[in-house]
PDB file of C-alpha atoms and ligand atoms in Angstrom:
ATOM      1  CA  UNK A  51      16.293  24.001   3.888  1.00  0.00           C
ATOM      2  CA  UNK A  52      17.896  24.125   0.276  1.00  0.00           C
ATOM      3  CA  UNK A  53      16.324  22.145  -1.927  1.00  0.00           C
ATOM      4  CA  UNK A  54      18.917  20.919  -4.223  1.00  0.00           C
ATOM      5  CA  UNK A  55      17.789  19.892  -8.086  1.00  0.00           C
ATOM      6  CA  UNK A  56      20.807  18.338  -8.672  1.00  0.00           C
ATOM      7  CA  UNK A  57      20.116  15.212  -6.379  1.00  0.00           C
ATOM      8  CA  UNK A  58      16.781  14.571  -8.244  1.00  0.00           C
ATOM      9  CA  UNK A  59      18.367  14.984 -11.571  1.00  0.00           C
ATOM     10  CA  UNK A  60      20.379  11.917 -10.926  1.00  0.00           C
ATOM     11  CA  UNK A  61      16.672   9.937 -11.574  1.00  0.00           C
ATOM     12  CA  UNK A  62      15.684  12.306 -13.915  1.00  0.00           C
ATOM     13  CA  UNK A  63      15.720   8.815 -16.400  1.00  0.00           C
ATOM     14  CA  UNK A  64      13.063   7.162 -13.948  1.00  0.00           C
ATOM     15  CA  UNK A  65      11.036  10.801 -12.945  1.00  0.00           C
ATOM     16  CA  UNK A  66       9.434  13.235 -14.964  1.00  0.00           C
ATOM     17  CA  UNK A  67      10.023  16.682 -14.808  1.00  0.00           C
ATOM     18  CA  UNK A  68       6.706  16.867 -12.769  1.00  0.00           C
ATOM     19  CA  UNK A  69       7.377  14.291 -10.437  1.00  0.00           C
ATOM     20  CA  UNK A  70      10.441  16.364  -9.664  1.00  0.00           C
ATOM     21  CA  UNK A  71       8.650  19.188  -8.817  1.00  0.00           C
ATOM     22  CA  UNK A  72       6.349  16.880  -6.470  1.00  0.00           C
ATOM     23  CA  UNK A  73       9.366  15.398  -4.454  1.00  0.00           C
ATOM     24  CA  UNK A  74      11.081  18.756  -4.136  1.00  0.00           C
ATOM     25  CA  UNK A  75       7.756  20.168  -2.395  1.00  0.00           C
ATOM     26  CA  UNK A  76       7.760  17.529  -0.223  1.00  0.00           C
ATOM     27  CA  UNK A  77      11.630  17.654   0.422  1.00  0.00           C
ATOM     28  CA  UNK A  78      10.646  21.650   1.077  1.00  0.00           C
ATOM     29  CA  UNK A  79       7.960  20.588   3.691  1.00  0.00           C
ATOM     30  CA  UNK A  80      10.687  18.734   5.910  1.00  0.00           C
ATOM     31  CA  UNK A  81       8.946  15.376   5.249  1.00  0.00           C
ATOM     32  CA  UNK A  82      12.586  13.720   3.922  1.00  0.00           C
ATOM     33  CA  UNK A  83      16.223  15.219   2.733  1.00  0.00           C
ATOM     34  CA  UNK A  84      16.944  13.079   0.165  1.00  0.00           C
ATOM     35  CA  UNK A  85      16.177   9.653  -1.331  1.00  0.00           C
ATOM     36  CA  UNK A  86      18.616   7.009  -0.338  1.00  0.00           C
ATOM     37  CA  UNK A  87      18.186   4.144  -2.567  1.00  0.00           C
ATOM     38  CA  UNK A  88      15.479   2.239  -4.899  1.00  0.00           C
ATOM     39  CA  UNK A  89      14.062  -0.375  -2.882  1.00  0.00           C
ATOM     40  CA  UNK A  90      11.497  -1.787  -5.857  1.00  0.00           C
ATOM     41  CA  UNK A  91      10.200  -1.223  -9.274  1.00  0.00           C
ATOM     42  CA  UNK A  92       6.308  -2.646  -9.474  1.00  0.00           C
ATOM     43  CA  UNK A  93       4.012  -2.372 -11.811  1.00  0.00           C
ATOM     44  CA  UNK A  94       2.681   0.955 -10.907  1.00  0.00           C
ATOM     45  CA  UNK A  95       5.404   2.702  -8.734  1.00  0.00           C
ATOM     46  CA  UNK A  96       8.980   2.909  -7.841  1.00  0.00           C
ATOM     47  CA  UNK A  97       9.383   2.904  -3.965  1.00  0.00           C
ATOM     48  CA  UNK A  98      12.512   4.242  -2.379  1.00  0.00           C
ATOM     49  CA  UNK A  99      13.922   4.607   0.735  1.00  0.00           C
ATOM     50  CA  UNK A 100      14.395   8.383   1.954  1.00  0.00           C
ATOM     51  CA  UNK A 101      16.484  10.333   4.963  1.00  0.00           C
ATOM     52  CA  UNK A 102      15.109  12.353   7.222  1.00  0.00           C
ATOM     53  CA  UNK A 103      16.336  14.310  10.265  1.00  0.00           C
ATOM     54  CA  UNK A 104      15.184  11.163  12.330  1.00  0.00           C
ATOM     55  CA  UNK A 105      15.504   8.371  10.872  1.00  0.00           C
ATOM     56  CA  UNK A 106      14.363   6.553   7.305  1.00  0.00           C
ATOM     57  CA  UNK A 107      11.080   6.784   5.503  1.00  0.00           C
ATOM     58  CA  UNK A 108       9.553   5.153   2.439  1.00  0.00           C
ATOM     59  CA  UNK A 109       8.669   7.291  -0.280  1.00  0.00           C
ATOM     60  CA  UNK A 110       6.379   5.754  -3.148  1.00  0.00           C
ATOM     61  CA  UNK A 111       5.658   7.203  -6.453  1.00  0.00           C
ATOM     62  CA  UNK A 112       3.683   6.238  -8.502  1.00  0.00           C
ATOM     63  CA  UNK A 113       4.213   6.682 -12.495  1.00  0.00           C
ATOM     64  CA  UNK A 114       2.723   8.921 -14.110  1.00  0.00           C
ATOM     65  CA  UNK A 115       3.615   7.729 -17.633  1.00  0.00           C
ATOM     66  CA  UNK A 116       3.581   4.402 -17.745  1.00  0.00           C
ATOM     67  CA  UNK A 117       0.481   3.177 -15.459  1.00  0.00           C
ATOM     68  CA  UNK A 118      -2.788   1.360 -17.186  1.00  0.00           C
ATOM     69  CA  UNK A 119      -4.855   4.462 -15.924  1.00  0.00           C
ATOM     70  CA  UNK A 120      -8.147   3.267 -18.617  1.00  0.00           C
ATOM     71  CA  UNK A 121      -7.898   0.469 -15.837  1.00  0.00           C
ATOM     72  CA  UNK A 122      -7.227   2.481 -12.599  1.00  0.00           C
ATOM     73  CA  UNK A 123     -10.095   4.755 -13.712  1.00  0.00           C
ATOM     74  CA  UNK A 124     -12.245   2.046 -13.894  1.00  0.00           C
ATOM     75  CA  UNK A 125     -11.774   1.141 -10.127  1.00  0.00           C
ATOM     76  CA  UNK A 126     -11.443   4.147  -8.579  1.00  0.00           C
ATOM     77  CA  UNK A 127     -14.792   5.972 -10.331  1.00  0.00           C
ATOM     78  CA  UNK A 128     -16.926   3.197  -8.648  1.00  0.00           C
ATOM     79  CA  UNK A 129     -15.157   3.866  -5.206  1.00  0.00           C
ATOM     80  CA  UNK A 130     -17.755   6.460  -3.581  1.00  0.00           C
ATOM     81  CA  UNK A 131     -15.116   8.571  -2.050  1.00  0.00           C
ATOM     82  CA  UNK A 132     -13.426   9.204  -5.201  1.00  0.00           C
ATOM     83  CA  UNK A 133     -16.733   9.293  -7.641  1.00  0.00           C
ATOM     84  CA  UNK A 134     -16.147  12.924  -9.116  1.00  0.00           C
ATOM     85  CA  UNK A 135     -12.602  11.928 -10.324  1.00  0.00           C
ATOM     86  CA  UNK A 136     -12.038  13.203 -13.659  1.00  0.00           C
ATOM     87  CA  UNK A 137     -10.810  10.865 -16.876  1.00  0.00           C
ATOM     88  CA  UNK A 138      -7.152  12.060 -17.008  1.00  0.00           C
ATOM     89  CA  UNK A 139      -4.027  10.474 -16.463  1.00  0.00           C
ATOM     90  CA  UNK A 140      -2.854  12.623 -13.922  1.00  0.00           C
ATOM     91  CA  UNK A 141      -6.228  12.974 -12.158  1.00  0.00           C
ATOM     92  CA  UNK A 142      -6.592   9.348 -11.534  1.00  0.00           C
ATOM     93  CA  UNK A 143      -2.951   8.468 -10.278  1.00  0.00           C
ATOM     94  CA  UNK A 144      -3.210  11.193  -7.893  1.00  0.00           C
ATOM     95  CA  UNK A 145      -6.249   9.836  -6.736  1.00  0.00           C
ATOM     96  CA  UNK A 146      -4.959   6.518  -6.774  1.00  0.00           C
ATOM     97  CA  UNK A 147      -1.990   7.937  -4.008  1.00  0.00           C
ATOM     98  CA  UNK A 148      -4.763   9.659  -2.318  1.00  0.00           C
ATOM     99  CA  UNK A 149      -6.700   6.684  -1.903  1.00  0.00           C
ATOM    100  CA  UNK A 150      -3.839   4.629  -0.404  1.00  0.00           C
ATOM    101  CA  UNK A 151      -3.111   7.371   1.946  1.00  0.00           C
ATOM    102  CA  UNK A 152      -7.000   7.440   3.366  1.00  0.00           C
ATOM    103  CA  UNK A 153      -6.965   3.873   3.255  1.00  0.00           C
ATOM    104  CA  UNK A 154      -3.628   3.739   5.835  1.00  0.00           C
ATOM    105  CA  UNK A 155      -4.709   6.418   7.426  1.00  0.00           C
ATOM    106  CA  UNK A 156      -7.491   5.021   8.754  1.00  0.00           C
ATOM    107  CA  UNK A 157      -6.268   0.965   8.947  1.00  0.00           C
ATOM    108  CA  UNK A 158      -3.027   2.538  11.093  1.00  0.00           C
ATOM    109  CA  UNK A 159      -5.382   4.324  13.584  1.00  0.00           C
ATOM    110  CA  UNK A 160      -7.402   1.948  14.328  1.00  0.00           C
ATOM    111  CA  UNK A 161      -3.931  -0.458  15.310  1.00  0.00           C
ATOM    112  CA  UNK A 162      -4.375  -2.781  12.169  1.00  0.00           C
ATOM    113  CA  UNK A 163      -0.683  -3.411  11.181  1.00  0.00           C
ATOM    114  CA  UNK A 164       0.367  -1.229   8.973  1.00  0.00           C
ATOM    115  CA  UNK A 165       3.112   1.318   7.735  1.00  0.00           C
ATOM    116  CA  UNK A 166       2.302   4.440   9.443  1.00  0.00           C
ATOM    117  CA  UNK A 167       1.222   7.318   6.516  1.00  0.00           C
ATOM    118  CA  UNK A 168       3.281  10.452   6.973  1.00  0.00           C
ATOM    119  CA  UNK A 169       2.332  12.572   4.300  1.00  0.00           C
ATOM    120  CA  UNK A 170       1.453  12.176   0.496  1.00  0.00           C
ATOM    121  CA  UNK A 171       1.658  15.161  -2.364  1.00  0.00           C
ATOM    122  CA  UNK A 172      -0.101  14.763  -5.664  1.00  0.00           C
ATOM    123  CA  UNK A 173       1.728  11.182  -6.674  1.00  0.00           C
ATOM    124  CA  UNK A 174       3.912  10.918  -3.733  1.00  0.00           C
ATOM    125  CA  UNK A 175       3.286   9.293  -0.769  1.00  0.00           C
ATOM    126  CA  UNK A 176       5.536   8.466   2.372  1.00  0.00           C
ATOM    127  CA  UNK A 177       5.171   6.157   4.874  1.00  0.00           C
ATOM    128  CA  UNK A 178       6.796   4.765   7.944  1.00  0.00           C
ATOM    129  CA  UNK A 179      10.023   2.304   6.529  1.00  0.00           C
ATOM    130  CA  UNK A 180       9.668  -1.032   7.263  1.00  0.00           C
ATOM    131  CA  UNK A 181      12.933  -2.378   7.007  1.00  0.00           C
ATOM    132  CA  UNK A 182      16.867  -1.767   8.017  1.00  0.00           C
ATOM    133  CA  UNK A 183      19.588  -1.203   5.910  1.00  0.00           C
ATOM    134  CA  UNK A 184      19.447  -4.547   4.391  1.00  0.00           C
ATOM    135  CA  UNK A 185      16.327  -3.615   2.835  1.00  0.00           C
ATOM    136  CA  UNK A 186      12.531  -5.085   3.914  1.00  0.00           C
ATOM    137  CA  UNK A 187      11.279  -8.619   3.457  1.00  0.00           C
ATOM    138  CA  UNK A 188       8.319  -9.825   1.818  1.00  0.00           C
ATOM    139  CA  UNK A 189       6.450 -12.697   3.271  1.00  0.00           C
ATOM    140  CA  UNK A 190       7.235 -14.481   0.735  1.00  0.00           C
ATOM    141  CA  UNK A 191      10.756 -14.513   1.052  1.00  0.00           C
ATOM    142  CA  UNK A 192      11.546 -15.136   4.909  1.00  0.00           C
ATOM    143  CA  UNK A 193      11.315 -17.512   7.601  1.00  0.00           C
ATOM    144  CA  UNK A 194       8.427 -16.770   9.750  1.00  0.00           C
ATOM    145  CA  UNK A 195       6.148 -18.532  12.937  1.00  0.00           C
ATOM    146  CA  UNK A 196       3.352 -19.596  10.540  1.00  0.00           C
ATOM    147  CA  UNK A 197       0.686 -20.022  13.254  1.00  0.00           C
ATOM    148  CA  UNK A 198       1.372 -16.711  14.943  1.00  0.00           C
ATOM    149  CA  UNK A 199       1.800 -14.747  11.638  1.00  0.00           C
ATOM    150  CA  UNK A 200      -1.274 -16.148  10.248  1.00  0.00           C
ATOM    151  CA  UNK A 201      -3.716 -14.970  13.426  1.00  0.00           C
ATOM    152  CA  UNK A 202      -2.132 -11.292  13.137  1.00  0.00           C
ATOM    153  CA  UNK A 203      -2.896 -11.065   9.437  1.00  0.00           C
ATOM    154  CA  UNK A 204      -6.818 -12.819  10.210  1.00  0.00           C
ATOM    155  CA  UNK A 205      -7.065 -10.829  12.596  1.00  0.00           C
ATOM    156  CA  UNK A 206      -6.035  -7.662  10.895  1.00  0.00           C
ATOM    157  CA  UNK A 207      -8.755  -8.525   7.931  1.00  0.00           C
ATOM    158  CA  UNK A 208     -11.151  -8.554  10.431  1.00  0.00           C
ATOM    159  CA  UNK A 209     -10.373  -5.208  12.073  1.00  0.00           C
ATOM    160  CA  UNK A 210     -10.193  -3.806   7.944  1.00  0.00           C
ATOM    161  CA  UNK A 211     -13.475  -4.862   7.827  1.00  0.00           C
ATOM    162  CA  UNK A 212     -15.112  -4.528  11.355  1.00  0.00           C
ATOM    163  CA  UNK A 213     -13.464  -1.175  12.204  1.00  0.00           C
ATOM    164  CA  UNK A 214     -12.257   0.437   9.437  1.00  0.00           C
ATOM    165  CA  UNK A 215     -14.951  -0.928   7.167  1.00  0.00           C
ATOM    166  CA  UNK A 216     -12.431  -1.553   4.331  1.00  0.00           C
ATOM    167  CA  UNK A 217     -11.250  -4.415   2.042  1.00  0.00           C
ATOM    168  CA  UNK A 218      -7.848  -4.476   0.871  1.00  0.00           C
ATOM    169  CA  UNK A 219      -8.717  -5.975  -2.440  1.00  0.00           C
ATOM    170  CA  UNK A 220      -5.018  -6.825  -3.992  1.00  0.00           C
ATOM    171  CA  UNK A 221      -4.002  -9.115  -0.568  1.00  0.00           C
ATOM    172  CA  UNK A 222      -1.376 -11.746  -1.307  1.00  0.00           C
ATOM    173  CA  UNK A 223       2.229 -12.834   0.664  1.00  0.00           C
ATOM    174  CA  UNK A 224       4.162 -10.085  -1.640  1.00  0.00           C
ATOM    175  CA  UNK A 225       1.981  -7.812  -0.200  1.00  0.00           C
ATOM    176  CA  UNK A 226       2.738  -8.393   3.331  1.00  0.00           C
ATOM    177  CA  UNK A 227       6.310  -7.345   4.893  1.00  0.00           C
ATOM    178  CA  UNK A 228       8.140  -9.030   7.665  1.00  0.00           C
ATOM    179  CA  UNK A 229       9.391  -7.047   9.823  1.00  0.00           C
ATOM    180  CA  UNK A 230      10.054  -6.576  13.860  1.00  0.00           C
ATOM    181  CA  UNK A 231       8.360 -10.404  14.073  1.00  0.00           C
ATOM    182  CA  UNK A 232       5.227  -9.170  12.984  1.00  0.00           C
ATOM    183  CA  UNK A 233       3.686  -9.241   9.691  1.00  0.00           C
ATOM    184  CA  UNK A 234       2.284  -5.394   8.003  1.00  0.00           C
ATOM    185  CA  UNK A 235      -0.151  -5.690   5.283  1.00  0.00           C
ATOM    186  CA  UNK A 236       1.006  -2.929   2.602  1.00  0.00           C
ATOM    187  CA  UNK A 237      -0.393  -1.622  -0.637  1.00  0.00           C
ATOM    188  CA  UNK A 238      -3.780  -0.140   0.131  1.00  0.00           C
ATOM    189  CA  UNK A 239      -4.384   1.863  -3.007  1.00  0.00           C
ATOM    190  CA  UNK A 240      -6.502  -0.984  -4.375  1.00  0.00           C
ATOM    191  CA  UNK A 241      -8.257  -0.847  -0.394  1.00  0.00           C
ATOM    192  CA  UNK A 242     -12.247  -0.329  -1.180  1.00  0.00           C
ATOM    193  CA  UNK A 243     -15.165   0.415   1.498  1.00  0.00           C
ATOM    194  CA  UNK A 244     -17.796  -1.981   1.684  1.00  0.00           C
ATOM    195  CA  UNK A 245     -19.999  -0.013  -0.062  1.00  0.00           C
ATOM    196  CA  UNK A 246     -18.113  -0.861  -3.242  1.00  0.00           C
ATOM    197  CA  UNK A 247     -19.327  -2.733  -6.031  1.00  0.00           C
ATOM    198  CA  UNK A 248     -19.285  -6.636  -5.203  1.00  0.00           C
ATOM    199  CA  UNK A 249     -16.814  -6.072  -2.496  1.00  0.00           C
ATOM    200  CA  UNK A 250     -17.731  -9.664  -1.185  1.00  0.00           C
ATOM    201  CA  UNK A 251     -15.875 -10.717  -3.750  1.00  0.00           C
ATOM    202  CA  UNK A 252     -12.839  -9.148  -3.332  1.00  0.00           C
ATOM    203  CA  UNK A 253     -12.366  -9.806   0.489  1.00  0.00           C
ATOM    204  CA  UNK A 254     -13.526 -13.650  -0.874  1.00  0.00           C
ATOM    205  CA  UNK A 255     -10.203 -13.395  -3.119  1.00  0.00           C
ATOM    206  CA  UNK A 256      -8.087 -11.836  -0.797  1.00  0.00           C
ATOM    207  CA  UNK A 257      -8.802 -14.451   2.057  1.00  0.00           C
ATOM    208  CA  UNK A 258      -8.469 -17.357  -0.819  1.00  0.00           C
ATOM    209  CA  UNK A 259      -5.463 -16.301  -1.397  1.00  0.00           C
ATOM    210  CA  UNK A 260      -3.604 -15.787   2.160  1.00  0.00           C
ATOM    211  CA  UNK A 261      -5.204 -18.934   3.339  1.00  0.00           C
ATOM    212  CA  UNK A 262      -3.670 -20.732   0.255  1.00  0.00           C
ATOM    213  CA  UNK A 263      -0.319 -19.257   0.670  1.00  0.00           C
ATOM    214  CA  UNK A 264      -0.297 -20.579   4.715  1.00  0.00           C
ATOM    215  CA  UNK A 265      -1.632 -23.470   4.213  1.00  0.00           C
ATOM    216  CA  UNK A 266       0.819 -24.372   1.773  1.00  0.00           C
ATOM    217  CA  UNK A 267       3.193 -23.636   5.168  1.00  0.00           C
ATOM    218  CA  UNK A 268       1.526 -26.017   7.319  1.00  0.00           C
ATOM    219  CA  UNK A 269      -1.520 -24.562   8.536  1.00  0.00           C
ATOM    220  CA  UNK A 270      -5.368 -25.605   8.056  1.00  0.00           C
ATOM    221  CA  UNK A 271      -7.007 -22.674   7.589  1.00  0.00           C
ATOM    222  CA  UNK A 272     -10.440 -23.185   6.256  1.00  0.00           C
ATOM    223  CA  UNK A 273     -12.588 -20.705   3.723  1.00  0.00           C
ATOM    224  CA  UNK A 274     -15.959 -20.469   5.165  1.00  0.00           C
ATOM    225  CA  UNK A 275     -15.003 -20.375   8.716  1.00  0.00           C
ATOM    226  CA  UNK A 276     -12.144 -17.645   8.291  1.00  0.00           C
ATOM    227  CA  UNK A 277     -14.689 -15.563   6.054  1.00  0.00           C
ATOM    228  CA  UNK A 278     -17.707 -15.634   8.819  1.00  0.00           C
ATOM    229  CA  UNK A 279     -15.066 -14.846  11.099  1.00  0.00           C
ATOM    230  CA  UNK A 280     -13.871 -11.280   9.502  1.00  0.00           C
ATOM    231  CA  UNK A 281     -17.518 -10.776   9.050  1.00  0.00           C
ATOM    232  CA  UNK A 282     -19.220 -11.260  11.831  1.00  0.00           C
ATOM    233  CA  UNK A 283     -16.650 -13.032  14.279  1.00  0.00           C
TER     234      UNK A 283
HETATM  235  N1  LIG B 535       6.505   0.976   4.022  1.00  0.00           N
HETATM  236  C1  LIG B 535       7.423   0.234   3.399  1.00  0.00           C
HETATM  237  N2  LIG B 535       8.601  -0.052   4.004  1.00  0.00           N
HETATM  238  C2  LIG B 535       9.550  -0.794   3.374  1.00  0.00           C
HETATM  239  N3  LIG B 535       9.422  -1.283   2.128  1.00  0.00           N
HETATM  240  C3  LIG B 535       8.286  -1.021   1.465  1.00  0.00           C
HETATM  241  C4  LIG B 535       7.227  -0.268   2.062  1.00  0.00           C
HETATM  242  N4  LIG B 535       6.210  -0.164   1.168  1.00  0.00           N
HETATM  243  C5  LIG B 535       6.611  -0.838   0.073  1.00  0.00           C
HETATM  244  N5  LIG B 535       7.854  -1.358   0.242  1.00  0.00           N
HETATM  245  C6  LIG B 535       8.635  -2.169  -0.727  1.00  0.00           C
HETATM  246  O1  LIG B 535       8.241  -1.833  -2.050  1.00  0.00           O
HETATM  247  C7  LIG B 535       7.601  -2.936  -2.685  1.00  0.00           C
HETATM  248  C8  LIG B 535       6.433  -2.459  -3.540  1.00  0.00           C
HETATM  249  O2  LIG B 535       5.497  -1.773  -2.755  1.00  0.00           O
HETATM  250  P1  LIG B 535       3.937  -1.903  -2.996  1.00  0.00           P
HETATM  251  O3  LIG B 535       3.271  -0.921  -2.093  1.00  0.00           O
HETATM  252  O4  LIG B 535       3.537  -3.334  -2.872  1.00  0.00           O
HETATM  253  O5  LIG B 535       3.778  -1.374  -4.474  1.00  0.00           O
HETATM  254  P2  LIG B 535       3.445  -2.080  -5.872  1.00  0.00           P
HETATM  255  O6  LIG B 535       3.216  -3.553  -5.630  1.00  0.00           O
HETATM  256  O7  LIG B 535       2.210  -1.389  -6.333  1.00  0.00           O
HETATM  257  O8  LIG B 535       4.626  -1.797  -6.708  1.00  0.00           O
HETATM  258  C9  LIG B 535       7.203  -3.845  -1.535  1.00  0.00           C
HETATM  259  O9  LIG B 535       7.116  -5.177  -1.921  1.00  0.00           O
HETATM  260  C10 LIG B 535       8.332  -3.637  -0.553  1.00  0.00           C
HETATM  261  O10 LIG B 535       9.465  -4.376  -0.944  1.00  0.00           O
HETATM  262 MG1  LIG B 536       2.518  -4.621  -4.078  1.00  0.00          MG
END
């Protein structure tokens, strides 16, 4: 397959020269053609949607330049898996994309809901698209069966934490997408194993606020029972 410069050039003003390089060894692998369009701009990545000979992916990168990596080095060092990880910018985001790959590698094969991870390449990671051409909806933003979409998502923390034996540690409505009437919990490079330091705490917050946000929609979802229930349930 020819792997063109040119179309990469065109977001040469959002991409270093390096991510280049890292999306046209992907694009070389078969894993997409070409990106499609920019589907969001957060605080540590730019996701896009990408082509492929079947279908559309998602294809996240994170920044390289202008990430708080004093701050991502400080979670990811205390993460056992990723321990060794060496003080440098570049170092820590890729482990950051690492660490989000593992982490849906691992929810999606044990059926928690989740975009499927396809492949990831220093700070480049794709993942199954969830979304059509109109783009993919945040919890936040749609109409949704509150009841039903609430016991998928508690029932999803507790098959993190039972199975998988992770906590997803940045868990709020932006972080969930709507899509095929189900709700997929995204984002996992924050996603910590419960040997991590005060993880309790974390899933504590991340339960706090998802309860919050569908309660505020009409359920009664209540702390202490929801927590036990993950745990031990
Ligand atoms: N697999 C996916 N399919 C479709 N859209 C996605 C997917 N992953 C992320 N997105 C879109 O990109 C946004 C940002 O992704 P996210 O992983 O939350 O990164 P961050 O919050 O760190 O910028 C999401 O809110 C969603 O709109
Ligand atoms: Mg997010």
């Amino acid at each position: 397959m020819a792997v063109s410069r040119e179309k990469f050039k065109t977001y040469g003003s959002v991409f270093d020269e390096k991510t280049i390089l890292a999306l046209q060894r992907l694009e070389g692998r078969g894993v997409f053609n070409e990106l499609l369009s920019p589907i969001s701009v957060g605080k540590e990545s730019n996701v896009f949607s990408a082509e492929t000979n079947n279908g559309v992916v998602c294809v996240k990168i994170y920044r390289l330049n202008t990430c708080d990596f004093h701050k991502m080095y400080k979670y990811i060092s205390q993460d056992r898996r990723f321990n060794g990880v060496q003080k440098r910018r570049r170092a820590v985001v890729f482990a950051w994309c690492r660490r989000e790959f593992r982490n849906l590698k691992v929810a999606h094969k044990l059926k928690v809901n989740v975009p499927k991870p396809i492949a990831f390449f220093e700070n480049v990671l794709v993942m199954e698209y969830l979304g059509d051409k109109n783009g993919s909806f945040k919890l936040r933003e749609s109409n949704f069966e509150v009841r039903k979409y609430s016991k998928i998502v508690l029932s999803d923390l507790q098959k993190l934490y039972q199975k998988c034996k992770l906590v997803h540690g940045d868990l709020s409505e932006f972080n969930i997408l709507d899509f095929k009437n189900k709700p997929y919990i995204i984002d996992f490079s924050h996603g910590m194993k419960l040997d991590y330091p005060n993880v309790e705490e974390y899933l504590e917050r991340d339960v706090k606020t998802i309860i919050t946000f569908f309660n505020r929609r009409g359920c009664k979802l209540e702390f202490n029972h929801l927590i036990e229930e993950i745990k031990n349930g």
